[in-house]
mmCIF file of C-alpha atoms in Angstrom:
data_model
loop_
_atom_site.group_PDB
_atom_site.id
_atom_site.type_symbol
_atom_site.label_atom_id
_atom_site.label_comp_id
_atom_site.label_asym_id
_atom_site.label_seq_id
_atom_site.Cartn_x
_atom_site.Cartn_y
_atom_site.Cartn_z
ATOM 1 C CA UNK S 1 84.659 123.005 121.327
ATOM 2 C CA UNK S 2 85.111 119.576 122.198
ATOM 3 C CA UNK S 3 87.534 116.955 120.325
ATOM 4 C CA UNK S 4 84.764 115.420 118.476
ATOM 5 C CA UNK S 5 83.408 118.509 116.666
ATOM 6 C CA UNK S 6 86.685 119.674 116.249
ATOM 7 C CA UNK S 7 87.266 116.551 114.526
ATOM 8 C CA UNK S 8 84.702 117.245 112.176
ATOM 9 C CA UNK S 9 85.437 120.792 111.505
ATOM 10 C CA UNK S 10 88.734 119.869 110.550
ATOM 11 C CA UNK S 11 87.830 117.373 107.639
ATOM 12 C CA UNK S 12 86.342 120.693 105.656
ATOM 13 C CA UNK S 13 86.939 123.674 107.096
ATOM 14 C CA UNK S 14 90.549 125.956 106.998
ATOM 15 C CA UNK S 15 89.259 128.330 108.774
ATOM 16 C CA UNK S 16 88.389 126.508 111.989
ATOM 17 C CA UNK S 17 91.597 124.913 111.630
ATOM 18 C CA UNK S 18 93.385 128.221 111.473
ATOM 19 C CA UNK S 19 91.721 129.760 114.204
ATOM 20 C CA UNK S 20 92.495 126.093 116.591
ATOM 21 C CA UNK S 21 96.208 128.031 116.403
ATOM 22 C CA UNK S 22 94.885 130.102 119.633
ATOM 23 C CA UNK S 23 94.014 126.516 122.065
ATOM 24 C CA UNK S 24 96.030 125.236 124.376
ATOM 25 C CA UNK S 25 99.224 122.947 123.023
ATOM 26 C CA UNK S 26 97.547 120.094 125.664
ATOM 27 C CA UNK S 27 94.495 120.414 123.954
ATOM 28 C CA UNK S 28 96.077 119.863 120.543
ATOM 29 C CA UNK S 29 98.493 116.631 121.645
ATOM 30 C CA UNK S 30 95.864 115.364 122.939
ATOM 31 C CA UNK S 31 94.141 115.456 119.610
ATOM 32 C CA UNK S 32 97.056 114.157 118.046
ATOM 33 C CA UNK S 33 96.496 111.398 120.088
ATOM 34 C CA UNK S 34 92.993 110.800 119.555
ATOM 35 C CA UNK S 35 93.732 110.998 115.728
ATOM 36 C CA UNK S 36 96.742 108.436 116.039
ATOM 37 C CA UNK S 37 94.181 105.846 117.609
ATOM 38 C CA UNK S 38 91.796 106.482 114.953
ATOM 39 C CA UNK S 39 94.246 105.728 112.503
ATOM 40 C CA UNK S 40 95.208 102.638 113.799
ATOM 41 C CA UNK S 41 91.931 101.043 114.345
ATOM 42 C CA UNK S 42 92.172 98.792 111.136
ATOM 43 C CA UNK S 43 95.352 97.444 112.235
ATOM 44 C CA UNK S 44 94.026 96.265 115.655
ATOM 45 C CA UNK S 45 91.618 94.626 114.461
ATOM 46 C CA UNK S 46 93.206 92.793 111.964
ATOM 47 C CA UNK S 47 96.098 91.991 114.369
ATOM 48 C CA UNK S 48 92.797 90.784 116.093
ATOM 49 C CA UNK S 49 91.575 88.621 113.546
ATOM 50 C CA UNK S 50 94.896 87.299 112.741
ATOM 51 C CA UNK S 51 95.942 85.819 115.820
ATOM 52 C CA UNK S 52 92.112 84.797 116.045
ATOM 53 C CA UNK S 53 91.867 82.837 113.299
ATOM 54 C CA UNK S 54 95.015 83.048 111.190
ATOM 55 C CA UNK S 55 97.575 81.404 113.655
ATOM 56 C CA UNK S 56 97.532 78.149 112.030
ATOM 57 C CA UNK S 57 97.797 79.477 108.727
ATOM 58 C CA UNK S 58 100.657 81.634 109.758
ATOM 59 C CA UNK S 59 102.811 78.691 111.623
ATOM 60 C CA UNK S 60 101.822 76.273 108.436
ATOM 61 C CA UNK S 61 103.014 78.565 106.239
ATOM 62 C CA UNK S 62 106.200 79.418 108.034
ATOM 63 C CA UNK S 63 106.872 75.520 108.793
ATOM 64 C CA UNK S 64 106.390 74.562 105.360
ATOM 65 C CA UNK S 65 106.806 77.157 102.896
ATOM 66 C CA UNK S 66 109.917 79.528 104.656
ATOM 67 C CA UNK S 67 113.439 78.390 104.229
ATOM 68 C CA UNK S 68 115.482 78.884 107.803
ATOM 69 C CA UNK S 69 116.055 82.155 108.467
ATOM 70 C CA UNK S 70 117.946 84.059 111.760
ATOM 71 C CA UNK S 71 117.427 87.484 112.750
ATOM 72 C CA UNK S 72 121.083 88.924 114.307
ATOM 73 C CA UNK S 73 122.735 92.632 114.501
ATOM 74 C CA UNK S 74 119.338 94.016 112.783
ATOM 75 C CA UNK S 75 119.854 92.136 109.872
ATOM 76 C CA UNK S 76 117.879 89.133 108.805
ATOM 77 C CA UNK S 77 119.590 86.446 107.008
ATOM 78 C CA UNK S 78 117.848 83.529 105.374
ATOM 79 C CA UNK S 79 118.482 79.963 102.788
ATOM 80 C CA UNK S 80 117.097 81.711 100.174
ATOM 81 C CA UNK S 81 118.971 84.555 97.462
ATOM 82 C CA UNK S 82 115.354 85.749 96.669
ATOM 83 C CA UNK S 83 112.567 86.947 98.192
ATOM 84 C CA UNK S 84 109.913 84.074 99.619
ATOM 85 C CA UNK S 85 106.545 84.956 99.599
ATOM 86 C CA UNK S 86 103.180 82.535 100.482
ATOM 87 C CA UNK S 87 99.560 83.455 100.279
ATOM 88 C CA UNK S 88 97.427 81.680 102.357
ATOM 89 C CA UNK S 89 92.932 82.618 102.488
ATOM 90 C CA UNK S 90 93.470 86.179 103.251
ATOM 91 C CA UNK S 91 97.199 86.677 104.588
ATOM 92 C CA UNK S 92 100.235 87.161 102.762
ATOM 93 C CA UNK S 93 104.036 86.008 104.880
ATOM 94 C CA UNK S 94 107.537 87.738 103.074
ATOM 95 C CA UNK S 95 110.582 86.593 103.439
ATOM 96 C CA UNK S 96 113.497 88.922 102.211
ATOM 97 C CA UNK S 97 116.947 88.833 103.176
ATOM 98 C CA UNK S 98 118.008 90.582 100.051
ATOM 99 C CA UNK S 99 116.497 93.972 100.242
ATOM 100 C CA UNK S 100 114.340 93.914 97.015
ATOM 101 C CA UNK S 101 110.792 94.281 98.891
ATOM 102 C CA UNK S 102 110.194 97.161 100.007
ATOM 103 C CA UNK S 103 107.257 98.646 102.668
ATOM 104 C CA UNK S 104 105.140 99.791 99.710
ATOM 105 C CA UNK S 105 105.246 96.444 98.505
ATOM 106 C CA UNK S 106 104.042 94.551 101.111
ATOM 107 C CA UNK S 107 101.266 97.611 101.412
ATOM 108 C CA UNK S 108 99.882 96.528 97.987
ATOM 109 C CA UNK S 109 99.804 92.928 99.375
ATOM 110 C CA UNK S 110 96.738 94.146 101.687
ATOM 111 C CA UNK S 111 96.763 91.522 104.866
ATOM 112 C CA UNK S 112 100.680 90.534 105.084
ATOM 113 C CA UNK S 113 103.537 90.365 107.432
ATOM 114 C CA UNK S 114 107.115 90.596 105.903
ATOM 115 C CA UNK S 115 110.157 90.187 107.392
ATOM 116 C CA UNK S 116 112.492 92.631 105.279
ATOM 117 C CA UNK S 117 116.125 92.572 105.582
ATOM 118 C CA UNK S 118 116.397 95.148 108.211
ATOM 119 C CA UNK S 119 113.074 95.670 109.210
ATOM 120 C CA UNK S 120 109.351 93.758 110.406
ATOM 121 C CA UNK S 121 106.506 95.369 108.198
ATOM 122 C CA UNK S 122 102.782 94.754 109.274
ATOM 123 C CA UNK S 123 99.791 95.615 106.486
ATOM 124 C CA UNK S 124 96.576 95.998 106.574
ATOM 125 C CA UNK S 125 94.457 97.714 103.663
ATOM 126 C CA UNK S 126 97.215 99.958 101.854
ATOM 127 C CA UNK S 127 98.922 101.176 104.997
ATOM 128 C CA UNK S 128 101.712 99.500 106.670
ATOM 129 C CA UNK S 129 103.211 99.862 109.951
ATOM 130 C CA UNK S 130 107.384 99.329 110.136
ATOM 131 C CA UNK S 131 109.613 98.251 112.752
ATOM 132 C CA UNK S 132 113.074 98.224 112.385
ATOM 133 C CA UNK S 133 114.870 95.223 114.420
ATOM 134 C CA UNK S 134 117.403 98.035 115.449
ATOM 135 C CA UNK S 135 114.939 98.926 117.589
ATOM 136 C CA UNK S 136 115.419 95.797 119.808
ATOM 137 C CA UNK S 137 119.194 95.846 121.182
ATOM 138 C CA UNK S 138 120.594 92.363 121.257
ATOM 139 C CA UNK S 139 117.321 90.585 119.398
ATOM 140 C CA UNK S 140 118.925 87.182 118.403
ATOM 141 C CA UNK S 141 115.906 85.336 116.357
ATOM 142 C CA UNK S 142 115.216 82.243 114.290
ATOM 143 C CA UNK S 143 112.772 80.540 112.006
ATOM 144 C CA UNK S 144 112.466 78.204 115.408
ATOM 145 C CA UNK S 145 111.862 80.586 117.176
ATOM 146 C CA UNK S 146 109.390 81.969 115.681
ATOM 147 C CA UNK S 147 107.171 79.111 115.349
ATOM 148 C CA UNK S 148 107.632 79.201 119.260
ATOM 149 C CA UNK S 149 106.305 82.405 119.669
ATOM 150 C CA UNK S 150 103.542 82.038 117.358
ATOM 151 C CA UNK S 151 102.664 79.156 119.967
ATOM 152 C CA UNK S 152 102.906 81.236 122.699
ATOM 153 C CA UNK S 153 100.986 84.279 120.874
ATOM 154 C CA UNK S 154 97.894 81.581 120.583
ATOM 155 C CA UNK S 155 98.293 80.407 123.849
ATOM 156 C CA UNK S 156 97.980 83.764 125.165
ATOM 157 C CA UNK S 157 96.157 85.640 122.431
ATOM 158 C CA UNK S 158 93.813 87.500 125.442
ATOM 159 C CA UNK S 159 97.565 89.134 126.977
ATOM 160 C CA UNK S 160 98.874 89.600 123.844
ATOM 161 C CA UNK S 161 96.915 91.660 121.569
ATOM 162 C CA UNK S 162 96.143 94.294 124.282
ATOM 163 C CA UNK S 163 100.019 94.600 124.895
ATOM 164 C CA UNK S 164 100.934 94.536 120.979
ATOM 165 C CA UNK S 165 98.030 97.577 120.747
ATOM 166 C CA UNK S 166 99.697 99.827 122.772
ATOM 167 C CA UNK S 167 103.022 99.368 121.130
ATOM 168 C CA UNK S 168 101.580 99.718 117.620
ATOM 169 C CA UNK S 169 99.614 103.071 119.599
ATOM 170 C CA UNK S 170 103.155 104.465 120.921
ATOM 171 C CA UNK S 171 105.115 103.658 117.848
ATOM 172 C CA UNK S 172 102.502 105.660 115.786
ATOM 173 C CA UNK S 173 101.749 108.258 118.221
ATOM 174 C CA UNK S 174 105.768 109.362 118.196
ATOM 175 C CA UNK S 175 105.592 108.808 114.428
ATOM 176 C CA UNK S 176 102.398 111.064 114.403
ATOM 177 C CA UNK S 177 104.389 113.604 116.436
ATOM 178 C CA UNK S 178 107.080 113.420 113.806
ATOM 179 C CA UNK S 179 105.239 114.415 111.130
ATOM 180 C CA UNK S 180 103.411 117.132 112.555
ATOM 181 C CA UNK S 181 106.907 118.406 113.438
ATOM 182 C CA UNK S 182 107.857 118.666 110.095
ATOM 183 C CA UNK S 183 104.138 119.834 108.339
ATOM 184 C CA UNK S 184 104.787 122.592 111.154
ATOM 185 C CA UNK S 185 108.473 123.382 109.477
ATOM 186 C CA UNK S 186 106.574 123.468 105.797
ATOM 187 C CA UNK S 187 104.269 125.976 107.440
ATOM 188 C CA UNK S 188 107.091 128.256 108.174
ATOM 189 C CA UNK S 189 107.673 128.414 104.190
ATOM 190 C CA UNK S 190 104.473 128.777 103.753
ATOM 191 C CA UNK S 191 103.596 131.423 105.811
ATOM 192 C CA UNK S 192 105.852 133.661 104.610
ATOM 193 C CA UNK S 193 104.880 132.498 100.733
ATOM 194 C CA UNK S 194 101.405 134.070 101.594
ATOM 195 C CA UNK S 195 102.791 136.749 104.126
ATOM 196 C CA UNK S 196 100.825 136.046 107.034
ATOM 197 C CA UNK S 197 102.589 136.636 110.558
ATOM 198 C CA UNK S 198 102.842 132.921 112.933
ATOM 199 C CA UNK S 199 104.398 131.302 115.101
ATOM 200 C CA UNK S 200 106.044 127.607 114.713
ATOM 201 C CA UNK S 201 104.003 127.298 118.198
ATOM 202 C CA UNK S 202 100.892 128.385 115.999
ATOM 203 C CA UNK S 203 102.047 126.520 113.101
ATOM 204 C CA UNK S 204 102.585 123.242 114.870
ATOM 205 C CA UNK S 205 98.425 123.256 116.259
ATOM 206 C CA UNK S 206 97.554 123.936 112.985
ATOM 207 C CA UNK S 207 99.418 121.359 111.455
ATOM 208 C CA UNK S 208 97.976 118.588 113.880
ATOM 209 C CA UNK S 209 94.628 119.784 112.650
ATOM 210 C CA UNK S 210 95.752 119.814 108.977
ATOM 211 C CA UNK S 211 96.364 115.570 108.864
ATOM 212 C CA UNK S 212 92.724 115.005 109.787
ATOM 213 C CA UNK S 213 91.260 114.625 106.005
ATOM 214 C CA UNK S 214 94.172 112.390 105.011
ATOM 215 C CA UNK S 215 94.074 110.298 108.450
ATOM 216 C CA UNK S 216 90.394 109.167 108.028
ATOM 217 C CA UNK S 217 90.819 109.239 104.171
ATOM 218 C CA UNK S 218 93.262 106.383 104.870
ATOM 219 C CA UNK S 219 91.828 105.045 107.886
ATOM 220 C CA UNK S 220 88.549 104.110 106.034
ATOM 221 C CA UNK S 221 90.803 102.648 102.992
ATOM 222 C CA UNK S 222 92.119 100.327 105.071
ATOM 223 C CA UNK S 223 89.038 99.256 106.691
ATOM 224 C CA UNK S 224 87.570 98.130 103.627
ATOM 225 C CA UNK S 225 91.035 97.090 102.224
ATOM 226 C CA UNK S 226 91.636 98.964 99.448
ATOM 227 C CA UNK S 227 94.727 100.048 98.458
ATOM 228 C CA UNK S 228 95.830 103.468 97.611
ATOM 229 C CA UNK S 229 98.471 103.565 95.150
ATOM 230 C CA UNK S 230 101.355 106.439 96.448
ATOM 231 C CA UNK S 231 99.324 106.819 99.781
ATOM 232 C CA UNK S 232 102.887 108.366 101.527
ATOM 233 C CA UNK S 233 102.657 111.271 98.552
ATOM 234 C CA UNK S 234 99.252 112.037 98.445
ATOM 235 C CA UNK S 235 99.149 112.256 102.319
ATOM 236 C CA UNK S 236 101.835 115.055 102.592
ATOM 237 C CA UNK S 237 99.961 116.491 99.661
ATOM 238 C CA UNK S 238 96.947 116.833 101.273
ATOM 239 C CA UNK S 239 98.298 117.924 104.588
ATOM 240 C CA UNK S 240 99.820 120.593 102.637
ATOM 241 C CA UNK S 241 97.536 121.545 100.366
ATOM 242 C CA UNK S 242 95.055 121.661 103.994
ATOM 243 C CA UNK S 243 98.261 123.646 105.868
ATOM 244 C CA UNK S 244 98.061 126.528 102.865
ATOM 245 C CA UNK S 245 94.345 126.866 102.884
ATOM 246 C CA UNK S 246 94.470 127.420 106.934
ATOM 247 C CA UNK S 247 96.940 129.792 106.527
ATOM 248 C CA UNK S 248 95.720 131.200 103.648
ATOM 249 C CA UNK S 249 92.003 132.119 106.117
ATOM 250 C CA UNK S 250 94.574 133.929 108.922
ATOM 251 C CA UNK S 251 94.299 138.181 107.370
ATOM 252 C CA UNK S 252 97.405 139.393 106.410
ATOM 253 C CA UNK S 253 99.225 141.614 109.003
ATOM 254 C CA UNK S 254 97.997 145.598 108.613
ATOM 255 C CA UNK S 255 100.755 147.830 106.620
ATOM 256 C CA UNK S 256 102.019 150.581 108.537
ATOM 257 C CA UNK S 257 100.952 154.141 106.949
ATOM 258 C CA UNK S 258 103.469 156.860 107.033
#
């Protein structure tokens, strides 16, 4: 079965899902892959569309409307003791040195950047992507230079957003990875709740399967930018509600007769 119908059988059927538990583990990252760039999608292209047509909006916002600010030691620091934020056509900039906006608030803002107090947040349609500035040893940045680098990212908007689209694809592929992980540890509970004999090997293929309803659920939320109030809950609902149902098709282990 190729990746595409498999795909598909995953969005409704357990029971394909649970018998995917017998394919190759290459087979199944590479799937996780596949699903990762699905998911992903919305974000590219507004990242797209942003440094298309929003990079004047962006710079004349951040000239005019952001006090100074200076990212140093992972921590952003800024003229302000509350949070800044400026709407501008269809993007929303944050500001927040003081750690009162949260991910899941710059989610509901739909189209927004933020820069949090220990973190850079890019939304798009009720899902955000999150990079902490630990994540960049030594980063050292400014309100200045910031503006500069929006220059540049015009100036070189053709370089840039296929580079930026393969860091947002790593970055969510390990995250992917992640969770799968621990769906695949949930599965161990689970599979001894319904007394069914597996593997975490087994487990962790089914589990990759198990986050394909939620994945295009969200994927096509974002696409038409709606927002999905508790999206991080009801997607490890799902997965788990999915994860129980798979296991649930696998027949329970024969009893031995004396």
């Amino acid at each position: 079965m190729n990746i595409f119908k498999q795909l598909i059988k995953s969005i409704y059927s357990p029971k394909d899902i649970a018998l995917f538990r017998f394919q190759g583990i290459g087979k199944t990252i590479l799937f996780v892959f596949f699903l990762t760039f699905i998911s992903i999608l919305p974000s590219i292209i507004f990242l797209s569309t942003a440094l298309s047509t929003g990079i004047n909006s962006a710079r004349t916002i951040i000239s005019d409307e952001l006090p100074a600010f200076s990212i140093k030691n992972g921590q952003l620091t800024a003229d302000t003791k509350v949070p800044v934020t400026s709407n501008h056509d269809d993007l929303t900039i944050i500001l927040d040195p003081t750690g009162a906006v949260s991910d899941t608030d710059v989610e509901n803002e739909g189209n927004a950047f933020a820069l949090l107090k220990d973190e850079f947040v890019l939304a798009s349609g009720g899902r955000s992507n999150t990079y902490p500035y630990s994540m960049l040893q030594g980063l050292n940045f400014s309100k200045e230079d910031l503006l500069e680098f929006i220059d540049t990212m015009g100036e070189n908007r053709g370089i840039i957003i296929p580079i930026i689209s393969v860091l947002l694809f790593l970055f969510s592929s390990a995250a992917s990875f992640i969770e799968v992980s621990v769906l695949a540890l949930i599965g161990l509970a689970l599979k001894n709740l319904l007394g069914r004999k597996l593997t975490y090997r087994q487990l962790w293929r089914m589990a990759a399967y198990s986050e394909t309803l939620p994945t295009l659920f969200f994927t096509i939320m974002a696409a038409i930018k709606t927002t999905v109030p508790n999206s991080f809950m009801i997607n490890w609902l799902v997965v788990i509600i999915v994860l129980y149902l798979a296991i649930n098709e696998i027949p329970k282990p024969k009893q031995k007769i004396n």
